[in-house]
């Protein structure tokens, strides 16, 4: 079955960096978008970034633009999220997800993603 396994989370001080990875296996050939979401305690899950699988289109939440970069290594079936200039408000559980749909401007809608990883915790201290 499809597996998405995140890694790379941890605890850093504000201003620091982390790179999250998501190893994907057995994704259907009609998987079109890969994304990163996050959820802080007591808050709704929010879209962080998304990328067209095998392509160059990428999308970011306003709160992470110019700080986070989403990328993919097709040969390794791995999705990445490079996070720089981290802030305490970036603290959350981060999830990768895969969608069997052309999302484009709807990339942030979590209900449009069919497959999810188990999450990796990111904690940023001030």
Short mmCIF file of N, CA and C in Angstrom, two decimals:
data_model
loop_
_atom_site.label_atom_id
_atom_site.label_comp_id
_atom_site.label_asym_id
_atom_site.label_seq_id
_atom_site.Cartn_x
_atom_site.Cartn_y
_atom_site.Cartn_z
N UNK A 1 0.83 -1.19 0.00
CA UNK A 1 0.00 0.00 0.00
C UNK A 1 0.88 1.26 0.00
N UNK A 2 0.24 2.39 -0.26
CA UNK A 2 0.96 3.65 -0.30
C UNK A 2 1.52 3.99 1.08
N UNK A 3 2.77 4.44 1.08
CA UNK A 3 3.39 4.88 2.34
C UNK A 3 4.07 6.21 2.13
N UNK A 4 3.85 7.09 3.08
CA UNK A 4 4.54 8.38 3.13
C UNK A 4 5.17 8.47 4.51
N UNK A 5 6.48 8.59 4.56
CA UNK A 5 7.18 8.59 5.84
C UNK A 5 8.01 9.86 5.96
N UNK A 6 7.61 10.70 6.90
CA UNK A 6 8.33 11.96 7.13
C UNK A 6 9.49 11.77 8.10
N UNK A 7 10.48 12.60 7.96
CA UNK A 7 11.62 12.63 8.89
C UNK A 7 12.24 14.02 8.84
N UNK A 8 13.11 14.29 9.79
CA UNK A 8 13.85 15.54 9.79
C UNK A 8 13.37 16.58 10.77
N UNK A 9 12.28 16.28 11.47
CA UNK A 9 11.80 17.24 12.45
C UNK A 9 12.74 17.30 13.65
N UNK A 10 12.49 18.26 14.51
CA UNK A 10 13.31 18.41 15.69
C UNK A 10 13.06 19.72 16.38
N UNK A 11 13.96 20.06 17.31
CA UNK A 11 13.85 21.31 18.05
C UNK A 11 14.99 22.24 17.65
N UNK A 12 14.64 23.46 17.31
CA UNK A 12 15.64 24.46 16.95
C UNK A 12 15.28 25.78 17.57
N UNK A 13 16.24 26.67 17.60
CA UNK A 13 15.98 28.02 18.08
C UNK A 13 15.49 28.88 16.92
N UNK A 14 14.79 29.93 17.27
CA UNK A 14 14.32 30.86 16.26
C UNK A 14 15.48 31.34 15.40
N UNK A 15 15.23 31.41 14.11
CA UNK A 15 16.27 31.79 13.16
C UNK A 15 17.00 30.60 12.56
N UNK A 16 16.80 29.44 13.13
CA UNK A 16 17.47 28.24 12.65
C UNK A 16 16.79 27.63 11.44
N UNK A 17 17.34 26.49 11.01
CA UNK A 17 16.84 25.81 9.81
C UNK A 17 16.65 24.32 10.08
N UNK A 18 15.74 23.76 9.32
CA UNK A 18 15.52 22.31 9.31
C UNK A 18 15.15 21.91 7.89
N UNK A 19 15.46 20.67 7.54
CA UNK A 19 14.98 20.14 6.27
C UNK A 19 14.18 18.87 6.55
N UNK A 20 12.93 18.92 6.17
CA UNK A 20 12.07 17.76 6.30
C UNK A 20 12.13 16.93 5.03
N UNK A 21 12.02 15.63 5.21
CA UNK A 21 11.98 14.71 4.08
C UNK A 21 10.73 13.86 4.18
N UNK A 22 10.23 13.44 3.03
CA UNK A 22 9.07 12.55 2.99
C UNK A 22 9.37 11.49 1.94
N UNK A 23 9.62 10.27 2.41
CA UNK A 23 9.89 9.16 1.50
C UNK A 23 8.57 8.52 1.10
N UNK A 24 8.33 8.48 -0.21
CA UNK A 24 7.08 7.95 -0.72
C UNK A 24 7.32 6.60 -1.39
N UNK A 25 6.38 5.71 -1.16
CA UNK A 25 6.47 4.41 -1.83
C UNK A 25 5.09 4.00 -2.34
N UNK A 26 5.10 3.32 -3.48
CA UNK A 26 3.88 2.80 -4.09
C UNK A 26 2.83 3.86 -4.37
N UNK A 27 3.29 5.08 -4.70
CA UNK A 27 2.32 6.09 -5.10
C UNK A 27 1.72 5.71 -6.45
N UNK A 28 0.43 5.88 -6.61
CA UNK A 28 -0.18 5.60 -7.92
C UNK A 28 0.42 6.51 -8.99
N UNK A 29 0.39 6.04 -10.21
CA UNK A 29 0.96 6.83 -11.31
C UNK A 29 0.18 8.13 -11.52
N UNK A 30 -1.08 8.15 -11.10
CA UNK A 30 -1.90 9.36 -11.24
C UNK A 30 -1.86 10.23 -10.00
N UNK A 31 -0.75 10.23 -9.31
CA UNK A 31 -0.53 11.17 -8.22
C UNK A 31 0.03 12.44 -8.83
N UNK A 32 -0.67 13.56 -8.65
CA UNK A 32 -0.30 14.77 -9.37
C UNK A 32 0.29 15.87 -8.50
N UNK A 33 -0.09 15.89 -7.23
CA UNK A 33 0.44 16.93 -6.35
C UNK A 33 0.93 16.31 -5.05
N UNK A 34 2.01 16.88 -4.54
CA UNK A 34 2.58 16.51 -3.25
C UNK A 34 2.65 17.76 -2.40
N UNK A 35 2.27 17.61 -1.14
CA UNK A 35 2.22 18.80 -0.32
C UNK A 35 2.70 18.58 1.10
N UNK A 36 2.95 19.70 1.76
CA UNK A 36 3.27 19.73 3.18
C UNK A 36 2.18 20.51 3.90
N UNK A 37 1.72 19.96 4.99
CA UNK A 37 0.74 20.60 5.85
C UNK A 37 1.30 20.61 7.27
N UNK A 38 0.71 21.44 8.10
CA UNK A 38 1.11 21.44 9.50
C UNK A 38 -0.11 21.68 10.38
N UNK A 39 0.02 21.21 11.60
CA UNK A 39 -1.07 21.40 12.56
C UNK A 39 -0.48 21.63 13.94
N UNK A 40 -0.80 22.78 14.50
CA UNK A 40 -0.38 23.12 15.85
C UNK A 40 -1.50 22.73 16.81
N UNK A 41 -1.18 22.49 18.07
CA UNK A 41 -2.21 22.12 19.05
C UNK A 41 -3.33 23.14 19.10
N UNK A 42 -4.56 22.65 19.01
CA UNK A 42 -5.71 23.52 19.09
C UNK A 42 -6.02 24.29 17.83
N UNK A 43 -5.27 24.01 16.75
CA UNK A 43 -5.50 24.72 15.50
C UNK A 43 -5.83 23.74 14.39
N UNK A 44 -6.42 24.29 13.33
CA UNK A 44 -6.73 23.46 12.17
C UNK A 44 -5.47 23.15 11.37
N UNK A 45 -5.53 22.07 10.63
CA UNK A 45 -4.43 21.74 9.74
C UNK A 45 -4.38 22.77 8.61
N UNK A 46 -3.18 23.25 8.31
CA UNK A 46 -3.05 24.26 7.27
C UNK A 46 -2.03 23.85 6.23
N UNK A 47 -2.28 24.27 5.00
CA UNK A 47 -1.33 24.00 3.94
C UNK A 47 -0.10 24.88 4.07
N UNK A 48 1.04 24.28 3.88
CA UNK A 48 2.31 25.00 3.96
C UNK A 48 2.87 25.23 2.56
N UNK A 49 2.94 24.15 1.79
CA UNK A 49 3.48 24.25 0.43
C UNK A 49 3.05 23.02 -0.35
N UNK A 50 3.04 23.18 -1.66
CA UNK A 50 2.69 22.05 -2.51
C UNK A 50 3.42 22.17 -3.83
N UNK A 51 3.61 21.02 -4.49
CA UNK A 51 4.36 21.01 -5.74
C UNK A 51 3.73 20.00 -6.69
N UNK A 52 3.72 20.37 -7.97
CA UNK A 52 3.25 19.46 -9.00
C UNK A 52 4.26 18.34 -9.13
N UNK A 53 3.80 17.10 -8.99
CA UNK A 53 4.71 15.97 -9.01
C UNK A 53 5.40 15.88 -10.37
N UNK A 54 6.70 15.85 -10.34
CA UNK A 54 7.48 15.77 -11.57
C UNK A 54 7.56 17.08 -12.33
N UNK A 55 6.96 18.12 -11.79
CA UNK A 55 6.94 19.39 -12.50
C UNK A 55 7.55 20.50 -11.68
N UNK A 56 7.33 21.73 -12.12
CA UNK A 56 7.97 22.87 -11.49
C UNK A 56 7.00 23.78 -10.74
N UNK A 57 5.68 23.57 -10.93
CA UNK A 57 4.77 24.45 -10.21
C UNK A 57 4.87 24.20 -8.72
N UNK A 58 4.96 25.26 -7.96
CA UNK A 58 4.98 25.15 -6.51
C UNK A 58 4.18 26.29 -5.90
N UNK A 59 3.63 26.05 -4.74
CA UNK A 59 2.77 26.99 -4.07
C UNK A 59 3.14 27.05 -2.59
N UNK A 60 2.97 28.24 -2.02
CA UNK A 60 3.33 28.43 -0.62
C UNK A 60 2.28 29.24 0.10
N UNK A 61 2.12 28.93 1.37
CA UNK A 61 1.32 29.81 2.22
C UNK A 61 2.07 31.12 2.40
N UNK A 62 1.32 32.20 2.52
CA UNK A 62 1.95 33.51 2.68
C UNK A 62 2.88 33.55 3.88
N UNK A 63 2.53 32.81 4.92
CA UNK A 63 3.29 32.85 6.16
C UNK A 63 4.68 32.23 6.03
N UNK A 64 4.92 31.46 4.96
CA UNK A 64 6.22 30.78 4.83
C UNK A 64 6.97 31.19 3.57
N UNK A 65 6.34 32.01 2.73
CA UNK A 65 7.00 32.45 1.49
C UNK A 65 8.33 33.10 1.82
N UNK A 66 9.30 32.82 0.99
CA UNK A 66 10.66 33.37 1.11
C UNK A 66 11.44 32.77 2.27
N UNK A 67 10.83 31.86 3.01
CA UNK A 67 11.55 31.17 4.10
C UNK A 67 11.63 29.66 3.86
N UNK A 68 10.57 29.09 3.29
CA UNK A 68 10.50 27.66 3.05
C UNK A 68 10.60 27.38 1.56
N UNK A 69 11.18 26.24 1.24
CA UNK A 69 11.27 25.80 -0.15
C UNK A 69 10.89 24.34 -0.26
N UNK A 70 9.93 24.05 -1.12
CA UNK A 70 9.52 22.67 -1.37
C UNK A 70 10.25 22.17 -2.61
N UNK A 71 10.68 20.92 -2.57
CA UNK A 71 11.37 20.34 -3.73
C UNK A 71 11.14 18.84 -3.73
N UNK A 72 11.53 18.22 -4.82
CA UNK A 72 11.33 16.78 -4.94
C UNK A 72 12.51 16.15 -5.67
N UNK A 73 12.79 14.91 -5.31
CA UNK A 73 13.79 14.11 -6.02
C UNK A 73 13.03 12.92 -6.59
N UNK A 74 12.73 13.00 -7.87
CA UNK A 74 11.90 11.97 -8.48
C UNK A 74 12.58 10.60 -8.46
N UNK A 75 13.90 10.61 -8.61
CA UNK A 75 14.62 9.34 -8.62
C UNK A 75 14.53 8.63 -7.27
N UNK A 76 14.47 9.43 -6.22
CA UNK A 76 14.42 8.87 -4.86
C UNK A 76 13.00 8.81 -4.31
N UNK A 77 12.04 9.29 -5.11
CA UNK A 77 10.65 9.36 -4.63
C UNK A 77 10.56 10.04 -3.27
N UNK A 78 11.24 11.15 -3.17
CA UNK A 78 11.31 11.87 -1.90
C UNK A 78 10.94 13.33 -2.09
N UNK A 79 10.15 13.79 -1.16
CA UNK A 79 9.71 15.19 -1.12
C UNK A 79 10.45 15.87 0.03
N UNK A 80 10.83 17.13 -0.20
CA UNK A 80 11.56 17.87 0.83
C UNK A 80 10.87 19.18 1.16
N UNK A 81 11.17 19.65 2.36
CA UNK A 81 10.77 21.01 2.74
C UNK A 81 11.94 21.63 3.49
N UNK A 82 12.61 22.54 2.83
CA UNK A 82 13.70 23.28 3.48
C UNK A 82 13.10 24.47 4.20
N UNK A 83 13.34 24.53 5.49
CA UNK A 83 12.75 25.59 6.30
C UNK A 83 13.87 26.44 6.90
N UNK A 84 13.91 27.68 6.52
CA UNK A 84 14.91 28.63 7.03
C UNK A 84 14.24 29.73 7.84
N UNK A 85 15.03 30.44 8.60
CA UNK A 85 14.53 31.56 9.41
C UNK A 85 13.29 31.14 10.19
N UNK A 86 13.39 30.04 10.86
CA UNK A 86 12.24 29.50 11.58
C UNK A 86 11.81 30.41 12.71
N UNK A 87 10.50 30.43 12.94
CA UNK A 87 9.91 31.27 13.98
C UNK A 87 9.15 30.37 14.96
N UNK A 88 8.94 30.84 16.17
CA UNK A 88 8.17 30.04 17.13
C UNK A 88 6.79 29.65 16.60
N UNK A 89 6.18 30.50 15.78
CA UNK A 89 4.86 30.18 15.24
C UNK A 89 4.90 29.09 14.17
N UNK A 90 6.07 28.65 13.78
CA UNK A 90 6.19 27.50 12.87
C UNK A 90 6.10 26.18 13.62
N UNK A 91 6.06 26.24 14.94
CA UNK A 91 5.96 25.03 15.74
C UNK A 91 4.67 24.29 15.44
N UNK A 92 4.80 23.02 15.06
CA UNK A 92 3.63 22.22 14.67
C UNK A 92 4.08 20.82 14.32
N UNK A 93 3.10 19.95 14.14
CA UNK A 93 3.35 18.66 13.51
C UNK A 93 3.25 18.88 12.01
N UNK A 94 4.24 18.41 11.28
CA UNK A 94 4.27 18.58 9.83
C UNK A 94 3.98 17.25 9.15
N UNK A 95 3.08 17.33 8.16
CA UNK A 95 2.66 16.14 7.44
C UNK A 95 2.91 16.32 5.95
N UNK A 96 3.31 15.24 5.29
CA UNK A 96 3.32 15.28 3.84
C UNK A 96 2.09 14.53 3.35
N UNK A 97 1.67 14.89 2.15
CA UNK A 97 0.44 14.35 1.59
C UNK A 97 0.55 14.26 0.08
N UNK A 98 -0.26 13.35 -0.49
CA UNK A 98 -0.27 13.16 -1.94
C UNK A 98 -1.70 13.20 -2.44
N UNK A 99 -1.86 13.83 -3.60
CA UNK A 99 -3.19 14.03 -4.17
C UNK A 99 -3.30 13.44 -5.57
N UNK A 100 -4.40 12.77 -5.83
CA UNK A 100 -4.69 12.18 -7.14
C UNK A 100 -5.51 13.16 -7.96
N UNK A 101 -5.04 14.39 -8.00
CA UNK A 101 -5.85 15.43 -8.62
C UNK A 101 -4.93 16.58 -9.03
N UNK A 102 -5.37 17.31 -10.04
CA UNK A 102 -4.65 18.53 -10.42
C UNK A 102 -5.17 19.66 -9.54
N UNK A 103 -4.43 19.99 -8.51
CA UNK A 103 -4.95 20.93 -7.52
C UNK A 103 -4.72 22.38 -7.90
N UNK A 104 -3.55 22.68 -8.33
CA UNK A 104 -3.14 24.05 -8.65
C UNK A 104 -3.58 25.02 -7.58
N UNK A 105 -4.52 25.94 -7.86
CA UNK A 105 -4.85 26.96 -6.87
C UNK A 105 -5.58 26.40 -5.66
N UNK A 106 -5.97 25.14 -5.69
CA UNK A 106 -6.64 24.53 -4.54
C UNK A 106 -5.68 23.65 -3.74
N UNK A 107 -4.41 23.89 -3.90
CA UNK A 107 -3.38 23.06 -3.28
C UNK A 107 -3.48 23.01 -1.77
N UNK A 108 -4.07 24.02 -1.14
CA UNK A 108 -4.09 24.14 0.30
C UNK A 108 -5.24 23.37 0.95
N UNK A 109 -6.13 22.82 0.13
CA UNK A 109 -7.31 22.14 0.67
C UNK A 109 -6.93 20.71 1.07
N UNK A 110 -6.83 20.46 2.37
CA UNK A 110 -6.37 19.16 2.85
C UNK A 110 -7.30 18.03 2.40
N UNK A 111 -8.58 18.31 2.24
CA UNK A 111 -9.53 17.25 1.87
C UNK A 111 -9.31 16.75 0.45
N UNK A 112 -8.48 17.47 -0.33
CA UNK A 112 -8.22 17.05 -1.71
C UNK A 112 -7.05 16.07 -1.80
N UNK A 113 -6.40 15.77 -0.67
CA UNK A 113 -5.27 14.84 -0.63
C UNK A 113 -5.74 13.49 -0.11
N UNK A 114 -5.34 12.43 -0.79
CA UNK A 114 -5.83 11.11 -0.44
C UNK A 114 -4.89 10.36 0.50
N UNK A 115 -3.62 10.68 0.45
CA UNK A 115 -2.64 9.92 1.23
C UNK A 115 -1.86 10.85 2.15
N UNK A 116 -1.61 10.36 3.35
CA UNK A 116 -0.96 11.17 4.38
C UNK A 116 0.10 10.37 5.11
N UNK A 117 1.15 11.08 5.51
CA UNK A 117 2.15 10.48 6.39
C UNK A 117 1.73 10.60 7.84
N UNK A 118 2.59 10.11 8.72
CA UNK A 118 2.25 10.10 10.15
C UNK A 118 2.67 11.39 10.85
N UNK A 119 3.49 12.18 10.18
CA UNK A 119 3.89 13.48 10.73
C UNK A 119 5.24 13.45 11.42
N UNK A 120 5.86 14.63 11.44
CA UNK A 120 7.11 14.83 12.17
C UNK A 120 7.02 16.16 12.91
N UNK A 121 7.44 16.17 14.16
CA UNK A 121 7.27 17.36 15.00
C UNK A 121 8.39 18.36 14.77
N UNK A 122 8.00 19.61 14.63
CA UNK A 122 8.95 20.72 14.56
C UNK A 122 8.64 21.67 15.71
N UNK A 123 9.64 21.95 16.52
CA UNK A 123 9.48 22.86 17.65
C UNK A 123 10.54 23.96 17.54
N UNK A 124 10.08 25.19 17.54
CA UNK A 124 10.97 26.34 17.42
C UNK A 124 10.85 27.17 18.70
N UNK A 125 11.96 27.33 19.37
CA UNK A 125 11.96 28.08 20.63
C UNK A 125 12.50 29.49 20.39
N UNK A 126 11.99 30.40 21.20
CA UNK A 126 12.39 31.82 21.05
C UNK A 126 13.65 32.13 21.83
#
